[in-house]
Coordinates of C-alpha atoms in Angstrom, one line a residue:
X97 CA 0.0 0.4 -0.1
X98 CA 1.3 3.8 -1.0
X99 CA 2.5 6.1 2.0
X100 CA -0.1 8.2 0.1
X101 CA -3.1 5.4 -0.3
X102 CA -2.3 5.2 3.5
X103 CA -2.5 9.1 3.9
X104 CA -6.1 9.1 2.5
X105 CA -7.1 6.3 4.4
X106 CA -6.5 8.2 7.8
X107 CA -8.2 11.0 6.3
X108 CA -11.1 9.3 5.5
X109 CA -10.9 7.2 8.7
X110 CA -10.5 10.9 11.0
X111 CA -13.4 12.4 8.9
X112 CA -15.8 8.6 9.8
X113 CA -14.7 9.8 13.6
X114 CA -15.9 13.5 13.5
X115 CA -19.5 12.3 12.1
X116 CA -19.8 9.8 14.2
X117 CA -19.3 10.9 18.0
X118 CA -20.6 7.9 19.6
X119 CA -20.1 4.3 18.0
X120 CA -22.9 1.5 18.0
X121 CA -23.6 -0.5 21.0
X122 CA -25.3 -3.5 22.0
X123 CA -28.8 -1.5 21.9
X124 CA -28.1 0.4 18.6
X125 CA -26.3 -1.9 16.2
X126 CA -27.8 -2.8 12.9
X127 CA -27.7 -6.3 13.1
X128 CA -28.2 -9.3 15.5
X129 CA -24.3 -10.6 15.0
X130 CA -23.2 -7.5 16.5
X131 CA -25.7 -6.8 18.8
X132 CA -24.1 -10.2 20.5
X133 CA -20.7 -9.3 20.0
X134 CA -21.0 -5.6 21.8
X135 CA -23.3 -7.7 24.4
X136 CA -20.4 -8.5 26.4
X137 CA -17.3 -5.5 25.6
X138 CA -14.2 -6.0 27.2
X139 CA -11.8 -2.9 27.9
X140 CA -8.4 -4.1 28.5
X141 CA -6.8 -6.5 26.4
X142 CA -6.3 -9.0 29.1
X143 CA -9.0 -8.7 31.1
X144 CA -10.5 -11.5 33.3
X145 CA -6.2 -11.8 34.2
X146 CA -5.9 -12.3 38.2
X147 CA -3.3 -9.9 39.5
X148 CA -0.1 -11.7 39.1
X149 CA -2.0 -14.3 36.1
X150 CA -0.8 -14.9 32.9
X151 CA -1.7 -11.6 30.6
X152 CA -0.3 -13.5 27.8
X153 CA -2.8 -16.0 28.1
X154 CA -6.0 -14.0 28.8
X155 CA -4.3 -11.3 25.8
X156 CA -4.7 -14.4 23.4
X157 CA -8.2 -16.1 24.5
X158 CA -10.0 -13.0 24.2
X159 CA -8.4 -11.6 21.0
X160 CA -11.4 -12.3 19.0
X161 CA -13.2 -10.5 20.9
X162 CA -11.3 -7.7 20.8
X163 CA -11.2 -7.6 17.2
X164 CA -15.1 -8.4 16.5
X165 CA -16.3 -5.7 18.4
X166 CA -13.8 -3.5 17.3
X167 CA -15.5 -4.0 13.9
X168 CA -18.9 -4.4 15.3
X169 CA -19.3 -0.9 17.0
X170 CA -18.5 0.7 13.9
X171 CA -21.1 2.1 11.0
X172 CA -20.6 1.2 7.3
X173 CA -18.7 4.3 6.7
X174 CA -15.9 3.4 9.4
X175 CA -15.8 0.1 8.6
X176 CA -15.4 0.8 5.1
X177 CA -12.4 3.6 6.5
X178 CA -10.7 1.1 8.6
X179 CA -10.2 -1.2 6.6
X180 CA -8.7 0.7 3.7
X181 CA -5.9 2.0 6.1
X182 CA -5.1 -1.9 6.6
X183 CA -2.3 -3.0 4.5
X184 CA -2.4 -6.4 3.4
X185 CA 0.0 -7.9 5.7
X186 CA -2.4 -6.4 8.5
X187 CA -5.4 -8.4 7.1
X188 CA -3.8 -11.1 6.4
X189 CA -2.2 -11.6 9.5
X190 CA -5.2 -10.7 11.6
X191 CA -7.2 -13.6 9.5
X192 CA -4.7 -15.6 10.6
X193 CA -4.9 -14.7 14.5
X194 CA -8.4 -14.9 14.6
X195 CA -9.3 -18.5 12.8
X196 CA -5.9 -19.8 15.4
X197 CA -7.5 -17.9 18.6
X198 CA -11.4 -18.7 17.4
X199 CA -10.5 -22.6 16.9
X200 CA -8.3 -23.2 19.8
X201 CA -11.9 -22.0 22.0
X202 CA -14.2 -23.3 19.6
X203 CA -15.6 -20.4 19.1
X204 CA -18.5 -19.3 16.4
X205 CA -16.4 -17.0 14.1
X206 CA -18.7 -13.6 13.7
X207 CA -16.5 -11.3 12.5
X208 CA -17.2 -12.3 8.8
X209 CA -21.0 -12.2 9.6
X210 CA -20.5 -8.3 11.3
X211 CA -18.2 -7.4 8.2
X212 CA -20.5 -9.4 5.4
X213 CA -24.1 -7.2 6.8
X214 CA -22.4 -3.2 6.3
X215 CA -19.4 -3.9 4.4
X216 CA -19.5 -3.1 0.2
X217 CA -19.0 -5.7 -2.5
X218 CA -15.8 -4.4 -2.8
X219 CA -14.4 -4.4 0.2
X220 CA -15.2 -7.5 1.6
X221 CA -14.0 -9.1 -2.4
X222 CA -10.7 -7.8 -0.6
X223 CA -11.6 -9.2 2.8
X224 CA -12.2 -12.8 0.9
X225 CA -8.3 -12.6 -0.1
X226 CA -7.4 -13.1 3.0
X227 CA -10.0 -14.5 4.9
X228 CA -10.9 -17.1 2.3
X229 CA -13.6 -16.9 -0.9
X230 CA -15.7 -19.6 0.9
X231 CA -15.5 -18.1 4.5
X232 CA -16.7 -14.7 2.9
X233 CA -19.4 -15.9 0.5
X234 CA -20.7 -18.0 3.1
X235 CA -21.4 -15.2 5.6
X236 CA -22.5 -12.7 2.3
X237 CA -25.2 -15.4 1.4
X238 CA -26.3 -15.4 5.4
X239 CA -26.9 -12.4 6.1
X240 CA -26.5 -9.9 3.1
X241 CA -27.6 -12.0 0.2
X242 CA -28.4 -9.5 -1.7
X243 CA -25.1 -8.1 -2.0
X244 CA -23.8 -11.8 -3.5
X245 CA -23.7 -11.0 -6.9
X246 CA -21.7 -8.2 -6.4
X247 CA -19.4 -10.0 -4.1
X248 CA -18.5 -12.5 -7.0
X249 CA -17.4 -9.9 -9.2
X250 CA -15.2 -8.4 -6.7
X251 CA -13.9 -12.0 -5.5
X252 CA -12.2 -14.9 -7.2
X253 CA -13.0 -18.4 -5.9
X254 CA -9.1 -19.1 -5.6
X255 CA -8.6 -17.5 -2.6
X256 CA -7.8 -19.7 0.2
X257 CA -8.5 -18.9 3.7
X258 CA -6.1 -19.4 6.3
X259 CA -5.9 -23.0 7.9
X260 CA -6.6 -23.1 11.8
X261 CA -3.3 -23.6 13.8
X262 CA -0.3 -22.0 11.0
X263 CA 2.0 -19.5 12.2
X264 CA 1.7 -17.9 8.8
X265 CA 1.9 -14.0 10.2
X266 CA 4.8 -11.7 11.1
X267 CA 8.0 -13.1 9.3
X268 CA 6.1 -16.1 7.9
X269 CA 2.9 -13.9 7.4
X270 CA 1.9 -14.4 3.5
X271 CA 2.2 -10.8 2.9
X272 CA 5.0 -9.9 5.0
X273 CA 7.8 -7.2 3.2
X274 CA 11.1 -9.6 2.1
X275 CA 12.9 -7.5 4.4
X276 CA 11.5 -9.0 7.4
X277 CA 12.4 -12.9 7.1
X278 CA 15.7 -11.8 7.6
X279 CA 14.7 -10.5 11.1
X280 CA 16.9 -11.1 14.4
X281 CA 16.5 -14.6 16.0
X282 CA 14.6 -14.6 19.4
X283 CA 16.5 -15.8 22.5
X284 CA 13.8 -18.6 23.6
X285 CA 11.8 -18.7 27.1
X286 CA 10.5 -21.8 28.8
X287 CA 8.2 -19.7 30.6
X288 CA 5.5 -17.6 30.0
X289 CA 7.3 -14.7 31.5
X290 CA 4.0 -12.8 32.1
X291 CA 3.6 -14.9 34.9
X292 CA 7.1 -13.5 36.1
X293 CA 8.3 -16.9 36.4
X294 CA 10.6 -17.1 32.9
X295 CA 13.6 -18.3 32.6
X296 CA 16.1 -17.2 29.7
X297 CA 17.7 -20.2 27.8
X298 CA 21.4 -21.3 28.0
X299 CA 23.2 -18.1 26.0
X300 CA 24.2 -18.9 22.4
X301 CA 21.0 -21.5 22.5
X302 CA 18.4 -20.9 19.8
X303 CA 14.9 -22.3 19.2
X304 CA 15.1 -24.6 16.1
X305 CA 11.6 -22.9 14.6
X306 CA 8.4 -21.4 16.0
X307 CA 6.8 -24.6 16.5
X308 CA 9.1 -26.0 18.6
X309 CA 8.8 -23.0 21.0
X310 CA 5.2 -23.8 21.3
X311 CA 5.7 -26.8 22.3
X312 CA 8.2 -25.6 25.0
X313 CA 5.3 -23.5 27.0
X314 CA 6.6 -20.0 25.9
X315 CA 5.0 -20.1 22.4
X316 CA 1.4 -18.3 23.2
X317 CA 3.7 -15.2 24.3
X318 CA 6.7 -15.3 22.0
X319 CA 4.6 -16.4 19.0
X320 CA 1.1 -14.7 19.3
X321 CA 0.8 -12.0 21.7
X322 CA 3.5 -9.4 20.7
X323 CA 0.9 -9.3 17.0
X324 CA -2.2 -9.9 18.9
X325 CA -1.5 -6.9 20.8
X326 CA -0.3 -5.0 17.9
X327 CA -3.4 -5.9 15.2
X328 CA -5.9 -5.4 18.7
X329 CA -4.9 -1.7 18.9
X330 CA -4.5 -1.2 15.1
X331 CA -8.2 -1.6 14.8
X332 CA -9.0 0.4 17.3
X333 CA -10.1 4.2 16.5
X334 CA -6.5 5.8 17.8
X335 CA -4.6 3.3 16.9
X336 CA -5.9 3.1 13.1
X337 CA -4.7 6.6 12.3
X338 CA -1.6 5.3 12.0
X339 CA 0.9 2.4 12.4
X340 CA 3.3 4.2 14.6
X341 CA 1.0 5.4 17.3
X342 CA -0.3 1.5 17.1
X343 CA 3.1 0.2 17.6
X344 CA 3.5 2.7 20.5
X345 CA 0.6 1.5 22.2
X346 CA 1.8 -1.8 21.6
X347 CA 5.0 -0.7 22.7
X348 CA 3.5 0.4 26.3
X349 CA 1.6 -2.9 26.9
X350 CA 4.6 -4.8 26.4
X351 CA 6.9 -2.8 28.1
X352 CA 4.1 -3.1 31.5
X353 CA 3.9 -6.0 31.7
X354 CA 6.8 -7.8 30.9
X355 CA 9.0 -4.7 32.4
X356 CA 8.0 -6.1 36.2
X357 CA 8.8 -9.8 35.0
X358 CA 12.5 -8.6 34.7
X359 CA 12.6 -8.1 30.6
X360 CA 14.7 -6.0 30.1
X361 CA 13.8 -1.9 27.7
X362 CA 16.8 -4.3 24.9
X363 CA 15.4 -7.5 24.8
X364 CA 11.3 -6.2 25.0
X365 CA 12.4 -3.4 21.9
X366 CA 14.7 -5.7 20.1
X367 CA 13.6 -8.9 20.0
X368 CA 9.5 -8.5 20.6
X369 CA 8.6 -4.7 18.9
X370 CA 11.3 -4.5 16.7
X371 CA 10.0 -7.7 14.5
X372 CA 6.6 -5.9 14.6
X373 CA 8.2 -2.6 13.2
X374 CA 10.0 -4.6 10.3
X375 CA 6.8 -5.9 9.7
X376 CA 3.9 -3.3 9.1
X377 CA 6.0 0.0 8.8
X378 CA 9.5 -1.0 7.0
X379 CA 9.9 2.1 6.0
X380 CA 10.0 3.3 9.6
X381 CA 12.1 0.8 10.3
X382 CA 14.8 1.9 8.0
X383 CA 14.2 5.1 9.4
X384 CA 14.3 4.6 12.9
X385 CA 14.5 1.2 13.6
X386 CA 18.3 1.3 15.2
X387 CA 16.5 3.8 18.0
X388 CA 12.8 1.4 19.3
X389 CA 14.8 -0.5 22.0
X390 CA 16.2 2.7 23.5
X391 CA 12.0 3.8 23.4
X392 CA 11.2 0.8 24.8
X393 CA 14.1 0.9 27.5
X394 CA 12.6 4.6 28.6
X395 CA 8.7 2.7 28.7
X396 CA 10.0 0.2 31.0
X397 CA 11.9 2.7 33.6
X398 CA 9.3 4.9 33.3
X399 CA 6.5 2.0 34.4
X400 CA 9.2 0.9 37.2
X401 CA 9.6 4.3 38.7
X402 CA 6.0 5.1 39.4
X403 CA 2.7 7.0 37.7
X404 CA 4.6 10.1 36.9
X405 CA 7.9 8.6 35.9
X406 CA 5.5 6.3 33.1
X407 CA 3.6 9.3 31.9
X408 CA 6.4 11.7 31.2
X409 CA 8.5 8.2 29.5
X410 CA 4.8 7.5 27.1
X411 CA 4.2 11.6 26.6
X412 CA 8.2 11.7 25.5
X413 CA 8.2 8.3 23.7
X414 CA 4.9 8.6 21.7
X415 CA 6.3 12.1 20.0
X416 CA 9.4 9.4 19.2
X417 CA 7.3 7.1 17.5
X418 CA 6.2 9.6 15.2
X419 CA 2.2 9.2 16.5
X420 CA 0.6 11.6 14.6
X421 CA -1.4 15.0 16.4
X422 CA -4.5 13.6 16.6
X423 CA -2.9 10.1 18.4
X424 CA -1.1 12.1 20.4
X425 CA -4.7 14.2 21.6
X426 CA -6.2 10.8 22.2
X427 CA -3.2 9.5 24.4
X428 CA -3.7 12.3 26.7
X429 CA -7.0 13.2 26.5
X430 CA -8.5 10.1 27.3
X431 CA -5.7 7.7 27.5
X432 CA -5.6 6.2 23.8
X433 CA -7.3 2.7 23.1
X434 CA -8.0 0.3 25.7
X435 CA -5.7 2.4 28.4
X436 CA -2.7 2.0 26.8
X437 CA -1.6 5.3 27.5
X438 CA -3.7 5.5 31.1
X439 CA -0.8 7.2 32.9
X440 CA -0.2 10.1 30.6
X441 CA -3.9 10.9 30.1
X442 CA -4.0 10.7 34.4
X443 CA -1.1 13.4 34.8
X444 CA -1.8 15.8 31.5
X445 CA -4.8 14.5 30.4
X446 CA -7.4 17.6 29.6
X447 CA -9.9 16.1 32.4
X448 CA -12.3 14.7 30.1
X449 CA -12.3 11.0 31.4
X450 CA -10.7 8.1 30.2
X451 CA -13.2 6.7 27.2
X452 CA -11.3 3.4 26.4
X453 CA -11.8 1.9 22.9
X454 CA -14.9 5.1 22.6
X455 CA -15.1 7.1 19.2
X456 CA -14.0 10.4 19.9
X457 CA -14.3 13.4 17.7
X458 CA -10.4 15.0 17.3
X459 CA -9.6 18.3 17.2
X460 CA -7.7 18.7 14.5

């Protein structure tokens, strides 16, 4: 996707937000599937995790609901604008990770029914490139049969959807930039670090494959969670305005959760955030990739030194990460998406309260 297209898409999305100050709720959503999705919305990515518990497990478990509610809240215009700003790698990875997390829990995938209800045939055709022709066709005929013929004109029966359980995302994604395929080899962790109990493997040890890491018990965190966090933010109101802002929100969650568990900012920045930058913002990686670890180290240090220090670190790094002015406003005014900038909003916010994952009117 060209930079110009990204700018146009972001502008359209912002215009949609300006028109739609309030998003759909369980009472106002126009279709029964969306009303069902919005009947139990989450306000934190790791909602349901106990204090000191395994946040990574909860984030992975909550991922289908987060993606569904991010789209279910949008009207037709907002939904089209959101899909417009997502690039091929983001859509492809979202389809794979959504299929993985849904199938693991035996959940009925509701996302395609939400999209089919109020998305136009052209965008549904693009969605089918990543979620599969048969899957999208089934959703269209079930909830919006009047779109069937137009959808057939904009899709291809050869489009195959993701097979649940595959690791085709990030460096291995179907639309991954070429540069990401030579990304850094990640040190292995033999336990879930999110619970505070982890042990680095001996120096020089490297896991042989992502599949191996899944079998060791650390794979859910190391392989899935950073990508799920990023896509959760990227499909949220503030994160949708630019890749860099969504990457920054992801960095705050990883720093906040992993710093207390003993991970350094260098580790988090180099092995968890940097691959995301390579995958979804290769131009940004080429320009500022070398500074990512320093930014994350500042966040880790801030979270370890109390709310005031965390707020200052959030404000400084969001600017360094080249978040847009509208995103900066969202972070400082109500804490961004799912409370990613909670300390910043509490210390420097405009007094409007924290409207987690709502659809505000941005000042420009």
